[in-house]
Amino acid sequence: MMLYAKLLVAIAGLLMPLSLSAQNINELKAQAERGVAEAQYKLGRCYASGQGVTKDYAEAVKWFRKAAERGVAEAQYLLGRCYESGLWGVTKDYTEAVKWFRKAAEQGFAEAQYDLGYCYYNGRGVTRDYAEAVRWFRKVAEDDPADAKMQNVLGLCYLTGKGVTRNYAEAVKFFHKAAELGLAEAQYRLGSCYYSGSGVIKDYVEAVRWYRKAAEQGYASAQHALGVCYCEGLGLTKNSVEALKWWQKAAENGSWKALSLLASCYYEGKYGIAKNYTEAVKWFRKYAEQGDAKSQYMLGQCYEKGQGVTPNRDEAITWYRKAAEQNYTDAKLRLNDMGVVW
């Protein structure tokens, strides 16, 4: 469902309503039947959106295909997306998706160039080829320097050495472009480069500046990293209250690292955070329910010892068993000590 929603967002601009009257629709149909490619594409849009005709995705695909076969790049791209995602009654077929993405990409259609690069990067419909992926990504970035997502993708390629020789300085260059354009992920990655001294001189103040920009946009990894900086006094004054605030935000936004860290801090009373078993249980539970074996074991301990919860041997065994099933040694030993067969 999430993928379907993202796909609709991605193609929404190509399906914006046309300014057409009933007479215009009839004329459009006549032109499409005569083989006018642009009219075929527009008629496909009408059927896809239900403008002037009854919405009919099968008809939309039919006219997009006709327009695509006559070389309309937008139609080629839309047909590729249909094959990629199994949209509008089209059977999912990555090889066909690549075929149509390539036709549109070779005409300079940026969205198709990106999707074709993505197919090469992930080996969808083609043999995985990072160098070919980078070639298409680079075309998009060069044609539109304001495309932050593409600048960030190229930064990741240089950071990981996929499709290019690993080059941290080049990675920083692309991350910086995307970060200046406001992309939270790039701001976080640029901050991490300054934090570790990868491709730039290590600078905690600069790291914090970029972490904060990303964190304020709700980027969980940056919120966790900013919390670490506050905790350790890197690039700013040490402040455990601020560290806790940012770790909580990160945990609420899905950071497993922050979840684990918060639980540990409350359980052990470290980094200036007062021991609080009730809070520890809250965070252990969140992480344990996502399948983390150590958190499952710790939650079992809390139930066994009555730390932050009412003592409950059965609940303790339940959580120990979950951890043991993931081969967590301490949980296995505890179950053995309790005389529990698992």
C-alpha positions as a Python dict, from the first residue, in 0.01 Angstrom:
ca = {
    (1, 'M'): (0, 0, 0),
    (2, 'M'): (286, 236, 85),
    (3, 'L'): (459, 162, -246),
    (4, 'Y'): (133, 224, -433),
    (5, 'A'): (91, 561, -260),
    (6, 'K'): (449, 662, -342),
    (7, 'L'): (396, 563, -703),
    (8, 'L'): (86, 779, -732),
    (9, 'V'): (280, 1074, -591),
    (10, 'A'): (564, 1012, -837),
    (11, 'I'): (337, 1021, -1143),
    (12, 'A'): (85, 1279, -1018),
    (13, 'G'): (248, 1560, -1213),
    (14, 'L'): (207, 1367, -1539),
    (15, 'L'): (-164, 1314, -1474),
    (16, 'M'): (-267, 1669, -1387),
    (17, 'P'): (-616, 1745, -1527),
    (18, 'L'): (-623, 1890, -1878),
    (19, 'S'): (-835, 2192, -1970),
    (20, 'L'): (-1077, 2010, -2199),
    (21, 'S'): (-1446, 2053, -2277),
    (22, 'A'): (-1673, 1770, -2392),
    (23, 'Q'): (-1613, 1883, -2752),
    (24, 'N'): (-1239, 1882, -2693),
    (25, 'I'): (-1261, 1526, -2558),
    (26, 'N'): (-1437, 1411, -2874),
    (27, 'E'): (-1176, 1584, -3089),
    (28, 'L'): (-901, 1427, -2879),
    (29, 'K'): (-1052, 1082, -2929),
    (30, 'A'): (-1070, 1137, -3304),
    (31, 'Q'): (-706, 1251, -3319),
    (32, 'A'): (-597, 957, -3105),
    (33, 'E'): (-778, 713, -3333),
    (34, 'R'): (-599, 872, -3631),
    (35, 'G'): (-266, 792, -3463),
    (36, 'V'): (-164, 1136, -3332),
    (37, 'A'): (81, 1039, -3059),
    (38, 'E'): (34, 1342, -2832),
    (39, 'A'): (-343, 1298, -2848),
    (40, 'Q'): (-305, 932, -2753),
    (41, 'Y'): (-101, 1030, -2449),
    (42, 'K'): (-351, 1296, -2345),
    (43, 'L'): (-642, 1057, -2390),
    (44, 'G'): (-461, 808, -2168),
    (45, 'R'): (-436, 1079, -1905),
    (46, 'C'): (-808, 1145, -1933),
    (47, 'Y'): (-893, 778, -1877),
    (48, 'A'): (-645, 755, -1588),
    (49, 'S'): (-794, 1056, -1408),
    (50, 'G'): (-1156, 1021, -1519),
    (51, 'Q'): (-1157, 1363, -1684),
    (52, 'G'): (-1435, 1391, -1942),
    (53, 'V'): (-1466, 1011, -1956),
    (54, 'T'): (-1540, 731, -1713),
    (55, 'K'): (-1220, 641, -1532),
    (56, 'D'): (-1083, 327, -1695),
    (57, 'Y'): (-726, 220, -1621),
    (58, 'A'): (-724, -48, -1890),
    (59, 'E'): (-811, 217, -2150),
    (60, 'A'): (-552, 450, -2002),
    (61, 'V'): (-282, 186, -2037),
    (62, 'K'): (-396, 107, -2393),
    (63, 'W'): (-352, 469, -2503),
    (64, 'F'): (-29, 517, -2309),
    (65, 'R'): (109, 213, -2488),
    (66, 'K'): (10, 348, -2829),
    (67, 'A'): (169, 685, -2747),
    (68, 'A'): (478, 514, -2605),
    (69, 'E'): (520, 310, -2921),
    (70, 'R'): (512, 638, -3116),
    (71, 'G'): (790, 780, -2901),
    (72, 'V'): (617, 1000, -2641),
    (73, 'A'): (865, 998, -2350),
    (74, 'E'): (605, 1071, -2079),
    (75, 'A'): (395, 776, -2195),
    (76, 'Q'): (700, 551, -2209),
    (77, 'Y'): (784, 645, -1852),
    (78, 'L'): (429, 590, -1725),
    (79, 'L'): (413, 253, -1898),
    (80, 'G'): (744, 163, -1733),
    (81, 'R'): (604, 255, -1393),
    (82, 'C'): (299, 38, -1458),
    (83, 'Y'): (523, -261, -1534),
    (84, 'E'): (751, -187, -1240),
    (85, 'S'): (469, -176, -983),
    (86, 'G'): (195, -386, -1140),
    (87, 'L'): (-22, -77, -1159),
    (88, 'W'): (-359, -41, -1336),
    (89, 'G'): (-402, -407, -1424),
    (90, 'V'): (-58, -448, -1580),
    (91, 'T'): (128, -762, -1476),
    (92, 'K'): (447, -670, -1291),
    (93, 'D'): (745, -723, -1521),
    (94, 'Y'): (1078, -556, -1438),
    (95, 'T'): (1228, -642, -1777),
    (96, 'E'): (946, -459, -1955),
    (97, 'A'): (977, -172, -1708),
    (98, 'V'): (1346, -135, -1793),
    (99, 'K'): (1268, -143, -2164),
    (100, 'W'): (1028, 152, -2139),
    (101, 'F'): (1240, 344, -1887),
    (102, 'R'): (1533, 316, -2126),
    (103, 'K'): (1334, 452, -2421),
    (104, 'A'): (1224, 754, -2216),
    (105, 'A'): (1567, 798, -2055),
    (106, 'E'): (1739, 808, -2393),
    (107, 'Q'): (1514, 1102, -2478),
    (108, 'G'): (1642, 1284, -2170),
    (109, 'F'): (1338, 1228, -1949),
    (110, 'A'): (1484, 1278, -1600),
    (111, 'E'): (1240, 1060, -1401),
    (112, 'A'): (1307, 771, -1636),
    (113, 'Q'): (1683, 823, -1613),
    (114, 'Y'): (1662, 798, -1236),
    (115, 'D'): (1438, 489, -1243),
    (116, 'L'): (1660, 320, -1500),
    (117, 'G'): (1961, 392, -1278),
    (118, 'Y'): (1768, 252, -983),
    (119, 'C'): (1699, -69, -1179),
    (120, 'Y'): (2069, -110, -1257),
    (121, 'Y'): (2161, -32, -895),
    (122, 'N'): (1926, -298, -758),
    (123, 'G'): (1943, -551, -1041),
    (124, 'R'): (1574, -520, -1128),
    (125, 'G'): (1502, -632, -1482),
    (126, 'V'): (1873, -612, -1568),
    (127, 'T'): (2198, -752, -1437),
    (128, 'R'): (2310, -537, -1144),
    (129, 'D'): (2562, -283, -1271),
    (130, 'Y'): (2659, -4, -1032),
    (131, 'A'): (2868, 178, -1294),
    (132, 'E'): (2572, 193, -1532),
    (133, 'A'): (2350, 309, -1246),
    (134, 'V'): (2590, 592, -1168),
    (135, 'R'): (2602, 689, -1536),
    (136, 'W'): (2227, 748, -1537),
    (137, 'F'): (2222, 911, -1193),
    (138, 'R'): (2491, 1151, -1309),
    (139, 'K'): (2288, 1253, -1615),
    (140, 'V'): (2000, 1357, -1390),
    (141, 'A'): (2229, 1546, -1152),
    (142, 'E'): (2407, 1730, -1434),
    (143, 'D'): (2082, 1826, -1606),
    (144, 'D'): (1924, 1945, -1283),
    (145, 'P'): (2175, 2058, -1017),
    (146, 'A'): (1878, 2146, -794),
    (147, 'D'): (1772, 1780, -769),
    (148, 'A'): (1878, 1720, -407),
    (149, 'K'): (1779, 1352, -408),
    (150, 'M'): (2007, 1283, -703),
    (151, 'Q'): (2303, 1472, -554),
    (152, 'N'): (2260, 1267, -237),
    (153, 'V'): (2246, 938, -430),
    (154, 'L'): (2573, 1021, -604),
    (155, 'G'): (2725, 1107, -267),
    (156, 'L'): (2625, 763, -139),
    (157, 'C'): (2785, 598, -443),
    (158, 'Y'): (3115, 775, -374),
    (159, 'L'): (3087, 701, -2),
    (160, 'T'): (3039, 327, -60),
    (161, 'G'): (3244, 289, -378),
    (162, 'K'): (2952, 149, -576),
    (163, 'G'): (2992, 218, -946),
    (164, 'V'): (3282, 456, -883),
    (165, 'T'): (3614, 448, -700),
    (166, 'R'): (3544, 524, -334),
    (167, 'N'): (3624, 890, -275),
    (168, 'Y'): (3515, 1053, 49),
    (169, 'A'): (3596, 1405, -72),
    (170, 'E'): (3366, 1355, -373),
    (171, 'A'): (3100, 1213, -144),
    (172, 'V'): (3122, 1525, 72),
    (173, 'K'): (3090, 1745, -236),
    (174, 'F'): (2764, 1583, -339),
    (175, 'F'): (2627, 1561, 16),
    (176, 'H'): (2701, 1931, 59),
    (177, 'K'): (2506, 2022, -255),
    (178, 'A'): (2206, 1818, -142),
    (179, 'A'): (2233, 1943, 217),
    (180, 'E'): (2232, 2305, 104),
    (181, 'L'): (1914, 2225, -89),
    (182, 'G'): (1756, 2112, 238),
    (183, 'L'): (1756, 1732, 205),
    (184, 'A'): (1758, 1592, 559),
    (185, 'E'): (1936, 1266, 475),
    (186, 'A'): (2220, 1456, 304),
    (187, 'Q'): (2247, 1695, 600),
    (188, 'Y'): (2283, 1395, 831),
    (189, 'R'): (2543, 1229, 608),
    (190, 'L'): (2740, 1551, 573),
    (191, 'G'): (2734, 1587, 951),
    (192, 'S'): (2864, 1231, 982),
    (193, 'C'): (3151, 1310, 744),
    (194, 'Y'): (3251, 1605, 964),
    (195, 'Y'): (3207, 1388, 1276),
    (196, 'S'): (3439, 1115, 1150),
    (197, 'G'): (3671, 1327, 937),
    (198, 'S'): (3579, 1141, 618),
    (199, 'G'): (3664, 1355, 316),
    (200, 'V'): (3696, 1667, 534),
    (201, 'I'): (3891, 1778, 840),
    (202, 'K'): (3717, 1647, 1151),
    (203, 'D'): (3501, 1927, 1292),
    (204, 'Y'): (3246, 1849, 1564),
    (205, 'V'): (3098, 2199, 1553),
    (206, 'E'): (3023, 2160, 1183),
    (207, 'A'): (2894, 1808, 1245),
    (208, 'V'): (2652, 1939, 1505),
    (209, 'R'): (2535, 2217, 1272),
    (210, 'W'): (2433, 1970, 1002),
    (211, 'Y'): (2297, 1712, 1245),
    (212, 'R'): (2073, 1981, 1394),
    (213, 'K'): (1937, 2085, 1053),
    (214, 'A'): (1842, 1725, 975),
    (215, 'A'): (1717, 1657, 1328),
    (216, 'E'): (1485, 1956, 1315),
    (217, 'Q'): (1329, 1801, 1004),
    (218, 'G'): (1256, 1486, 1204),
    (219, 'Y'): (1536, 1269, 1060),
    (220, 'A'): (1578, 1000, 1327),
    (221, 'S'): (1944, 911, 1267),
    (222, 'A'): (2040, 1278, 1298),
    (223, 'Q'): (1836, 1314, 1617),
    (224, 'H'): (2021, 1018, 1765),
    (225, 'A'): (2359, 1159, 1655),
    (226, 'L'): (2278, 1503, 1794),
    (227, 'G'): (2189, 1338, 2125),
    (228, 'V'): (2528, 1165, 2127),
    (229, 'C'): (2702, 1500, 2071),
    (230, 'Y'): (2513, 1654, 2365),
    (231, 'C'): (2589, 1351, 2581),
    (232, 'E'): (2963, 1358, 2509),
    (233, 'G'): (3004, 1734, 2474),
    (234, 'L'): (3126, 1716, 2115),
    (235, 'G'): (3090, 2042, 1925),
    (236, 'L'): (2878, 2195, 2200),
    (237, 'T'): (2841, 2207, 2577),
    (238, 'K'): (2763, 1871, 2737),
    (239, 'N'): (2395, 1859, 2833),
    (240, 'S'): (2229, 1532, 2938),
    (241, 'V'): (1881, 1688, 2931),
    (242, 'E'): (1923, 1784, 2565),
    (243, 'A'): (2076, 1443, 2490),
    (244, 'L'): (1773, 1272, 2639),
    (245, 'K'): (1536, 1500, 2448),
    (246, 'W'): (1691, 1418, 2111),
    (247, 'W'): (1719, 1045, 2185),
    (248, 'Q'): (1350, 1037, 2274),
    (249, 'K'): (1262, 1212, 1948),
    (250, 'A'): (1481, 968, 1755),
    (251, 'A'): (1324, 668, 1928),
    (252, 'E'): (974, 797, 1857),
    (253, 'N'): (1075, 835, 1491),
    (254, 'G'): (1189, 474, 1470),
    (255, 'S'): (1561, 478, 1553),
    (256, 'W'): (1650, 137, 1696),
    (257, 'K'): (1982, 272, 1823),
    (258, 'A'): (1803, 542, 2020),
    (259, 'L'): (1547, 295, 2155),
    (260, 'S'): (1821, 67, 2285),
    (261, 'L'): (2023, 355, 2423),
    (262, 'L'): (1729, 510, 2607),
    (263, 'A'): (1632, 181, 2768),
    (264, 'S'): (1991, 122, 2880),
    (265, 'C'): (2025, 475, 3019),
    (266, 'Y'): (1708, 451, 3228),
    (267, 'Y'): (1789, 100, 3349),
    (268, 'E'): (2147, 170, 3452),
    (269, 'G'): (2116, 541, 3534),
    (270, 'K'): (2403, 658, 3313),
    (271, 'Y'): (2503, 966, 3110),
    (272, 'G'): (2353, 1189, 3378),
    (273, 'I'): (2011, 1029, 3343),
    (274, 'A'): (1849, 918, 3668),
    (275, 'K'): (1771, 548, 3701),
    (276, 'N'): (1403, 488, 3623),
    (277, 'Y'): (1289, 128, 3580),
    (278, 'T'): (940, 226, 3464),
    (279, 'E'): (1084, 427, 3176),
    (280, 'A'): (1337, 152, 3106),
    (281, 'V'): (1059, -104, 3072),
    (282, 'K'): (871, 127, 2835),
    (283, 'W'): (1168, 148, 2598),
    (284, 'F'): (1279, -214, 2638),
    (285, 'R'): (925, -317, 2541),
    (286, 'K'): (925, -102, 2227),
    (287, 'Y'): (1253, -253, 2110),
    (288, 'A'): (1163, -607, 2225),
    (289, 'E'): (838, -599, 2030),
    (290, 'Q'): (1043, -522, 1718),
    (291, 'G'): (1237, -842, 1773),
    (292, 'D'): (1557, -728, 1947),
    (293, 'A'): (1687, -1024, 2148),
    (294, 'K'): (1879, -826, 2410),
    (295, 'S'): (1575, -608, 2484),
    (296, 'Q'): (1358, -918, 2511),
    (297, 'Y'): (1604, -1059, 2765),
    (298, 'M'): (1615, -732, 2961),
    (299, 'L'): (1237, -710, 2963),
    (300, 'G'): (1230, -1065, 3099),
    (301, 'Q'): (1468, -957, 3378),
    (302, 'C'): (1243, -665, 3466),
    (303, 'Y'): (944, -897, 3498),
    (304, 'E'): (1142, -1152, 3699),
    (305, 'K'): (1282, -893, 3941),
    (306, 'G'): (982, -660, 3950),
    (307, 'Q'): (1179, -366, 3812),
    (308, 'G'): (933, -109, 3678),
    (309, 'V'): (656, -371, 3660),
    (310, 'T'): (475, -607, 3896),
    (311, 'P'): (682, -927, 3927),
    (312, 'N'): (546, -1190, 3691),
    (313, 'R'): (731, -1516, 3639),
    (314, 'D'): (522, -1621, 3339),
    (315, 'E'): (585, -1292, 3160),
    (316, 'A'): (955, -1319, 3239),
    (317, 'I'): (964, -1668, 3088),
    (318, 'T'): (775, -1547, 2780),
    (319, 'W'): (1035, -1280, 2707),
    (320, 'Y'): (1333, -1499, 2797),
    (321, 'R'): (1199, -1762, 2560),
    (322, 'K'): (1165, -1510, 2275),
    (323, 'A'): (1528, -1407, 2326),
    (324, 'A'): (1645, -1768, 2358),
    (325, 'E'): (1474, -1856, 2030),
    (326, 'Q'): (1706, -1600, 1872),
    (327, 'N'): (2000, -1782, 2028),
    (328, 'Y'): (2060, -1518, 2297),
    (329, 'T'): (2291, -1704, 2539),
    (330, 'D'): (2202, -1521, 2862),
    (331, 'A'): (1833, -1593, 2803),
    (332, 'K'): (1906, -1963, 2751),
    (333, 'L'): (2107, -1976, 3075),
    (334, 'R'): (1835, -1796, 3269),
    (335, 'L'): (1567, -2037, 3147),
    (336, 'N'): (1787, -2331, 3245),
    (337, 'D'): (1841, -2180, 3591),
    (338, 'M'): (1463, -2141, 3625),
    (339, 'G'): (1414, -2506, 3529),
    (340, 'V'): (1217, -2408, 3217),
    (341, 'V'): (1214, -2630, 2910),
    (342, 'W'): (1214, -2413, 2601),
}
